[in-house]
Amino acid sequence: MSRWKALPAELDPRVRQLLVRLRRLKDHNGLTMRQLAARTGYSAKSWERYLSGRSVPPRDAVEAMARIGGEDPTRLLALHEVAVAAWRDRPPGAPEQDAPEEGAAGHAVTEPAPTETVLTDAGPSAVAAVAPVPAGAEAAAPEPEQVTTSATRAAGGPRISRRALSIALVSGSVALVLAASAAVFVAVRIMDDDKGGAPAPAGHASTAAAPPAATKAAYSCHLERADGHWYAGNSRATDSTVAYGDSGPQVAEVQCLLRRAGISPGGIDGMFGPLTMGAVERFQRQAHLDVDGIAGPHTWKALRG
């Protein structure tokens, strides 16, 4: 465990109580200043200043320390509020120390020039002296947890924490995604309306009438024999070619003649589909013709014979 340098004797007891609790949390978790900085977002130099009693840490830093130590932050934050009030109420003539840092409250953070000797985490008894930092040196290299725009620096405005900046960026990204999604949804709805109205609610049948199906011609078979040939009343063709995909009265005539020959084409609908083609092939095999599934002159002659 690190051996801490004694806190300033003139430090208010309420501030001292907060810093003692924070020191214990750091030691209990075995963290170095660098590790503490990486896990809280506040630099190691800042934590050295906070824990040596030269400045009151910001509210966000106290809350982050509570999370690291697995403690309920409520008590630590209450101590922090009391410590900030005590720091501001110091009596006139008290030794000069840094102003309390209140990054969470939106106040500017005062950067001191560290000249005191503070404890490092190099070992149980290692103590390192921090060399004096020339005035203005820190202004050239701002601490990691703070981001200041040139406009706010010139106007004396508050600095913006990286955490607040990250939250703002994430919120803006989410809002942009939601806006884009809404625009896509509206566009789809408009397209649906242009195509014939909004879709029916879930769980209800649509009341829109289905498009009328193509009207099929009605065919029937009126078989009669004339001049030694069979006719079904749909076509008198004898040498035309009817094949898969054709439709009309000649196909209906072939279907009627196939049925007369005892081979079912599936129906008399005038459509030369797979059933009709299969029936033509069976008839051709039965009549000892070339089996090609096409009703040509030879097949017509056999069907009408």
CSV table of C-alpha atoms in Angstrom, one decimal:
chain,number,residue,atom,x,y,z
A,1,MET,CA,0.0,0.0,0.0
A,2,SER,CA,1.3,3.5,-0.9
A,3,ARG,CA,2.5,5.7,1.9
A,4,TRP,CA,0.6,9.0,1.6
A,5,LYS,CA,2.0,12.4,2.3
A,6,ALA,CA,0.2,14.1,5.2
A,7,LEU,CA,-2.6,16.4,4.1
A,8,PRO,CA,-2.1,20.1,4.8
A,9,ALA,CA,-2.8,21.0,8.5
A,10,GLU,CA,-5.0,23.9,7.6
A,11,LEU,CA,-7.3,21.8,5.4
A,12,ASP,CA,-10.9,21.9,6.5
A,13,PRO,CA,-12.0,18.6,8.3
A,14,ARG,CA,-14.9,18.2,5.9
A,15,VAL,CA,-12.5,18.3,2.9
A,16,ARG,CA,-10.1,16.1,4.7
A,17,GLN,CA,-12.8,13.5,5.3
A,18,LEU,CA,-13.6,13.3,1.6
A,19,LEU,CA,-9.9,12.9,0.6
A,20,VAL,CA,-9.2,10.2,3.2
A,21,ARG,CA,-12.1,8.2,1.8
A,22,LEU,CA,-10.8,8.6,-1.8
A,23,ARG,CA,-7.3,7.6,-0.8
A,24,ARG,CA,-8.6,4.5,0.9
A,25,LEU,CA,-10.6,3.5,-2.2
A,26,LYS,CA,-7.5,3.9,-4.4
A,27,ASP,CA,-5.3,1.8,-2.0
A,28,HIS,CA,-8.0,-0.8,-1.6
A,29,ASN,CA,-8.2,-1.4,-5.3
A,30,GLY,CA,-4.4,-1.4,-5.7
A,31,LEU,CA,-4.5,1.2,-8.5
A,32,THR,CA,-1.6,3.4,-9.6
A,33,MET,CA,-2.2,7.0,-10.6
A,34,ARG,CA,-2.0,6.0,-14.3
A,35,GLN,CA,-4.5,3.2,-13.9
A,36,LEU,CA,-6.8,5.5,-11.9
A,37,ALA,CA,-6.6,8.0,-14.7
A,38,ALA,CA,-7.3,5.4,-17.4
A,39,ARG,CA,-10.4,4.2,-15.5
A,40,THR,CA,-11.9,7.6,-14.6
A,41,GLY,CA,-11.0,9.9,-17.5
A,42,TYR,CA,-9.1,12.3,-15.3
A,43,SER,CA,-5.3,12.6,-15.7
A,44,ALA,CA,-2.8,11.2,-13.2
A,45,LYS,CA,-1.6,14.8,-12.6
A,46,SER,CA,-5.1,15.8,-11.7
A,47,TRP,CA,-5.5,12.9,-9.2
A,48,GLU,CA,-2.2,13.8,-7.6
A,49,ARG,CA,-3.5,17.3,-7.0
A,50,TYR,CA,-6.9,16.1,-5.7
A,51,LEU,CA,-5.5,13.5,-3.3
A,52,SER,CA,-2.8,15.8,-2.0
A,53,GLY,CA,-5.4,18.3,-0.8
A,54,ARG,CA,-4.5,21.1,-3.3
A,55,SER,CA,-7.9,21.0,-5.0
A,56,VAL,CA,-11.3,19.4,-4.5
A,57,PRO,CA,-12.0,16.8,-7.2
A,58,PRO,CA,-15.0,17.3,-9.6
A,59,ARG,CA,-18.2,15.5,-8.9
A,60,ASP,CA,-17.7,13.2,-11.9
A,61,ALA,CA,-14.3,12.1,-10.6
A,62,VAL,CA,-15.8,11.2,-7.2
A,63,GLU,CA,-18.6,9.3,-8.8
A,64,ALA,CA,-16.2,7.4,-11.0
A,65,MET,CA,-14.0,6.5,-8.0
A,66,ALA,CA,-17.1,5.1,-6.2
A,67,ARG,CA,-17.9,2.9,-9.1
A,68,ILE,CA,-14.3,1.6,-9.2
A,69,GLY,CA,-14.4,0.8,-5.5
A,70,GLY,CA,-17.8,-0.9,-5.8
A,71,GLU,CA,-19.4,1.5,-3.4
A,72,ASP,CA,-22.8,3.3,-3.5
A,73,PRO,CA,-21.8,6.8,-4.8
A,74,THR,CA,-24.5,8.5,-2.7
A,75,ARG,CA,-22.4,8.9,0.4
A,76,LEU,CA,-19.3,10.0,-1.4
A,77,LEU,CA,-21.2,12.5,-3.4
A,78,ALA,CA,-22.8,13.9,-0.2
A,79,LEU,CA,-19.3,14.2,1.3
A,80,HIS,CA,-18.2,15.9,-1.9
A,81,GLU,CA,-21.0,18.5,-1.7
A,82,VAL,CA,-20.1,19.3,1.9
A,83,ALA,CA,-16.4,19.5,1.0
A,84,VAL,CA,-17.1,22.0,-1.9
A,85,ALA,CA,-19.1,24.2,0.4
A,86,ALA,CA,-16.4,24.1,3.0
A,87,TRP,CA,-13.7,25.0,0.4
A,88,ARG,CA,-15.7,28.0,-0.7
A,89,ASP,CA,-16.3,29.2,2.8
A,90,ARG,CA,-12.7,29.3,3.9
A,91,PRO,CA,-12.0,32.3,6.2
A,92,PRO,CA,-10.1,35.3,4.8
A,93,GLY,CA,-6.4,35.0,5.2
A,94,ALA,CA,-6.3,31.2,4.9
A,95,PRO,CA,-3.3,29.8,3.0
A,96,GLU,CA,-3.9,29.9,-0.7
A,97,GLN,CA,-4.9,26.7,-2.4
A,98,ASP,CA,-6.5,25.8,-5.7
A,99,ALA,CA,-10.2,26.5,-6.2
A,100,PRO,CA,-12.5,23.4,-6.1
A,101,GLU,CA,-12.9,21.8,-9.5
A,102,GLU,CA,-16.5,21.4,-10.4
A,103,GLY,CA,-16.5,20.1,-13.9
A,104,ALA,CA,-19.9,18.5,-13.5
A,105,ALA,CA,-21.4,21.9,-12.4
A,106,GLY,CA,-20.2,23.6,-15.6
A,107,HIS,CA,-17.5,25.9,-13.9
A,108,ALA,CA,-14.1,26.4,-15.3
A,109,VAL,CA,-11.3,24.3,-13.9
A,110,THR,CA,-8.3,26.2,-12.5
A,111,GLU,CA,-5.0,24.6,-13.5
A,112,PRO,CA,-2.3,25.1,-10.7
A,113,ALA,CA,1.4,25.0,-11.3
A,114,PRO,CA,2.4,21.9,-9.2
A,115,THR,CA,5.5,22.7,-7.1
A,116,GLU,CA,5.0,20.5,-4.1
A,117,THR,CA,6.4,17.1,-3.5
A,118,VAL,CA,3.7,14.4,-3.8
A,119,LEU,CA,3.7,10.6,-3.5
A,120,THR,CA,3.9,8.4,-6.5
A,121,ASP,CA,3.0,4.8,-6.9
A,122,ALA,CA,6.4,3.5,-7.7
A,123,GLY,CA,6.6,1.4,-4.5
A,124,PRO,CA,5.7,1.3,-0.8
A,125,SER,CA,8.3,3.9,0.3
A,126,ALA,CA,9.1,5.6,-3.0
A,127,VAL,CA,8.5,9.4,-2.9
A,128,ALA,CA,9.2,11.5,-6.0
A,129,ALA,CA,9.5,15.3,-6.3
A,130,VAL,CA,7.6,17.0,-9.0
A,131,ALA,CA,9.7,19.7,-10.6
A,132,PRO,CA,8.1,23.1,-10.8
A,133,VAL,CA,6.2,23.7,-14.0
A,134,PRO,CA,6.6,27.1,-15.7
A,135,ALA,CA,3.6,29.3,-15.9
A,136,GLY,CA,1.6,28.7,-19.0
A,137,ALA,CA,3.2,25.3,-19.7
A,138,GLU,CA,0.0,23.5,-19.0
A,139,ALA,CA,-2.0,25.7,-21.3
A,140,ALA,CA,-0.1,24.4,-24.2
A,141,ALA,CA,-1.0,20.8,-23.4
A,142,PRO,CA,-4.6,20.6,-21.8
A,143,GLU,CA,-5.4,17.7,-19.5
A,144,PRO,CA,-6.9,14.6,-21.2
A,145,GLU,CA,-10.3,15.0,-19.5
A,146,GLN,CA,-10.9,18.6,-20.7
A,147,VAL,CA,-11.6,20.0,-24.2
A,148,THR,CA,-11.8,23.7,-24.7
A,149,THR,CA,-12.6,25.5,-27.9
A,150,SER,CA,-10.8,28.7,-28.8
A,151,ALA,CA,-14.1,30.6,-28.7
A,152,THR,CA,-15.0,29.6,-25.1
A,153,ARG,CA,-11.3,30.1,-24.0
A,154,ALA,CA,-11.4,33.6,-25.4
A,155,ALA,CA,-14.8,34.4,-23.8
A,156,GLY,CA,-13.8,32.9,-20.5
A,157,GLY,CA,-16.6,30.3,-20.8
A,158,PRO,CA,-16.7,26.8,-19.2
A,159,ARG,CA,-14.7,23.9,-20.6
A,160,ILE,CA,-16.5,20.9,-22.0
A,161,SER,CA,-15.7,17.5,-20.6
A,162,ARG,CA,-14.9,14.6,-23.0
A,163,ARG,CA,-17.8,12.7,-21.4
A,164,ALA,CA,-20.3,15.4,-22.2
A,165,LEU,CA,-18.9,15.7,-25.7
A,166,SER,CA,-19.2,11.9,-26.3
A,167,ILE,CA,-22.8,11.9,-25.0
A,168,ALA,CA,-23.7,14.7,-27.3
A,169,LEU,CA,-22.1,13.0,-30.3
A,170,VAL,CA,-23.9,9.7,-29.6
A,171,SER,CA,-27.2,11.5,-29.1
A,172,GLY,CA,-26.8,13.3,-32.4
A,173,SER,CA,-25.9,10.0,-34.2
A,174,VAL,CA,-29.0,8.3,-32.8
A,175,ALA,CA,-31.2,11.2,-33.7
A,176,LEU,CA,-29.8,11.1,-37.3
A,177,VAL,CA,-30.5,7.3,-37.6
A,178,LEU,CA,-34.0,7.7,-36.3
A,179,ALA,CA,-34.7,10.6,-38.7
A,180,ALA,CA,-33.4,8.5,-41.6
A,181,SER,CA,-35.5,5.5,-40.6
A,182,ALA,CA,-38.6,7.7,-40.4
A,183,ALA,CA,-37.9,9.1,-43.8
A,184,VAL,CA,-37.6,5.6,-45.3
A,185,PHE,CA,-40.8,4.6,-43.6
A,186,VAL,CA,-42.7,7.6,-45.0
A,187,ALA,CA,-41.4,6.9,-48.5
A,188,VAL,CA,-42.5,3.3,-48.3
A,189,ARG,CA,-46.0,4.3,-47.1
A,190,ILE,CA,-46.3,6.8,-49.9
A,191,MET,CA,-45.3,4.1,-52.5
A,192,ASP,CA,-47.8,1.7,-51.0
A,193,ASP,CA,-50.5,4.4,-51.2
A,194,ASP,CA,-49.6,5.0,-54.8
A,195,LYS,CA,-50.0,1.3,-55.5
A,196,GLY,CA,-53.5,1.1,-54.2
A,197,GLY,CA,-53.9,2.3,-50.6
A,198,ALA,CA,-52.4,1.4,-47.3
A,199,PRO,CA,-52.1,-2.3,-46.3
A,200,ALA,CA,-54.9,-3.9,-44.3
A,201,PRO,CA,-54.3,-4.0,-40.5
A,202,ALA,CA,-52.7,-7.1,-39.0
A,203,GLY,CA,-55.2,-9.9,-38.2
A,204,HIS,CA,-57.9,-8.6,-40.6
A,205,ALA,CA,-58.6,-9.7,-44.1
A,206,SER,CA,-58.1,-7.2,-46.8
A,207,THR,CA,-61.3,-5.8,-48.3
A,208,ALA,CA,-59.6,-4.9,-51.6
A,209,ALA,CA,-61.1,-6.9,-54.5
A,210,ALA,CA,-58.7,-9.3,-56.2
A,211,PRO,CA,-57.9,-8.6,-59.8
A,212,PRO,CA,-60.3,-10.5,-62.1
A,213,ALA,CA,-58.8,-13.7,-63.4
A,214,ALA,CA,-58.5,-14.3,-67.1
A,215,THR,CA,-61.8,-15.6,-68.4
A,216,LYS,CA,-61.3,-19.1,-69.9
A,217,ALA,CA,-63.3,-20.0,-72.9
A,218,ALA,CA,-65.9,-22.7,-72.3
A,219,TYR,CA,-65.3,-25.8,-74.5
A,220,SER,CA,-67.4,-28.9,-74.8
A,221,CYS,CA,-67.2,-32.1,-76.7
A,222,HIS,CA,-70.0,-32.8,-79.3
A,223,LEU,CA,-68.6,-35.9,-81.0
A,224,GLU,CA,-69.9,-36.9,-84.4
A,225,ARG,CA,-68.5,-39.0,-87.2
A,226,ALA,CA,-68.5,-37.7,-90.7
A,227,ASP,CA,-66.9,-39.1,-93.8
A,228,GLY,CA,-65.1,-41.7,-91.7
A,229,HIS,CA,-63.6,-39.1,-89.3
A,230,TRP,CA,-64.4,-38.0,-85.8
A,231,TYR,CA,-65.1,-34.4,-84.9
A,232,ALA,CA,-65.8,-32.9,-81.5
A,233,GLY,CA,-67.4,-29.6,-82.6
A,234,ASN,CA,-64.4,-27.3,-81.8
A,235,SER,CA,-62.2,-27.4,-84.9
A,236,ARG,CA,-62.1,-29.1,-88.3
A,237,ALA,CA,-58.2,-29.1,-88.4
A,238,THR,CA,-56.5,-32.1,-89.9
A,239,ASP,CA,-52.9,-31.1,-90.7
A,240,SER,CA,-52.1,-28.2,-88.4
A,241,THR,CA,-49.5,-28.5,-85.5
A,242,VAL,CA,-50.5,-28.0,-81.9
A,243,ALA,CA,-47.9,-28.1,-79.2
A,244,TYR,CA,-47.1,-27.3,-75.6
A,245,GLY,CA,-48.1,-23.8,-74.6
A,246,ASP,CA,-50.7,-23.4,-77.3
A,247,SER,CA,-54.3,-22.6,-76.5
A,248,GLY,CA,-57.6,-22.3,-78.4
A,249,PRO,CA,-60.3,-24.4,-80.0
A,250,GLN,CA,-57.8,-26.7,-81.8
A,251,VAL,CA,-56.3,-27.7,-78.4
A,252,ALA,CA,-59.9,-28.3,-77.2
A,253,GLU,CA,-60.5,-30.5,-80.2
A,254,VAL,CA,-57.3,-32.5,-79.5
A,255,GLN,CA,-58.4,-32.9,-75.8
A,256,CYS,CA,-61.9,-34.2,-76.9
A,257,LEU,CA,-60.5,-36.7,-79.3
A,258,LEU,CA,-58.0,-37.9,-76.7
A,259,ARG,CA,-60.8,-38.5,-74.3
A,260,ARG,CA,-62.7,-40.3,-77.0
A,261,ALA,CA,-59.7,-42.6,-77.4
A,262,GLY,CA,-59.8,-43.4,-73.7
A,263,ILE,CA,-56.9,-41.1,-72.6
A,264,SER,CA,-57.7,-38.3,-70.2
A,265,PRO,CA,-56.0,-34.9,-71.0
A,266,GLY,CA,-57.1,-33.6,-67.6
A,267,GLY,CA,-59.9,-31.4,-68.8
A,268,ILE,CA,-61.4,-29.7,-71.8
A,269,ASP,CA,-60.0,-26.2,-71.3
A,270,GLY,CA,-58.3,-25.4,-74.6
A,271,MET,CA,-54.9,-25.1,-72.8
A,272,PHE,CA,-52.0,-27.3,-74.0
A,273,GLY,CA,-50.3,-28.0,-70.7
A,274,PRO,CA,-48.3,-30.9,-69.1
A,275,LEU,CA,-51.4,-33.1,-68.8
A,276,THR,CA,-52.4,-32.6,-72.4
A,277,MET,CA,-48.8,-33.2,-73.6
A,278,GLY,CA,-48.6,-36.4,-71.5
A,279,ALA,CA,-51.9,-37.6,-73.0
A,280,VAL,CA,-50.7,-36.9,-76.5
A,281,GLU,CA,-47.5,-38.9,-75.8
A,282,ARG,CA,-49.5,-41.9,-74.5
A,283,PHE,CA,-51.7,-41.8,-77.5
A,284,GLN,CA,-48.7,-41.7,-79.9
A,285,ARG,CA,-47.2,-44.8,-78.2
A,286,GLN,CA,-50.6,-46.5,-78.4
A,287,ALA,CA,-50.9,-45.6,-82.1
A,288,HIS,CA,-47.3,-46.6,-82.9
A,289,LEU,CA,-46.4,-43.0,-83.9
A,290,ASP,CA,-43.2,-41.0,-83.1
A,291,VAL,CA,-43.6,-39.9,-79.5
A,292,ASP,CA,-42.9,-36.2,-79.4
A,293,GLY,CA,-45.9,-34.8,-77.5
A,294,ILE,CA,-46.9,-32.7,-80.5
A,295,ALA,CA,-50.2,-33.0,-82.3
A,296,GLY,CA,-49.1,-32.9,-86.0
A,297,PRO,CA,-50.7,-34.2,-89.2
A,298,HIS,CA,-50.0,-37.9,-88.4
A,299,THR,CA,-51.4,-37.5,-84.8
A,300,TRP,CA,-54.5,-35.6,-86.1
A,301,LYS,CA,-55.1,-38.4,-88.7
A,302,ALA,CA,-54.9,-41.1,-85.9
A,303,LEU,CA,-57.1,-39.1,-83.6
A,304,ARG,CA,-59.8,-38.5,-86.2
A,305,GLY,CA,-59.6,-42.1,-87.5
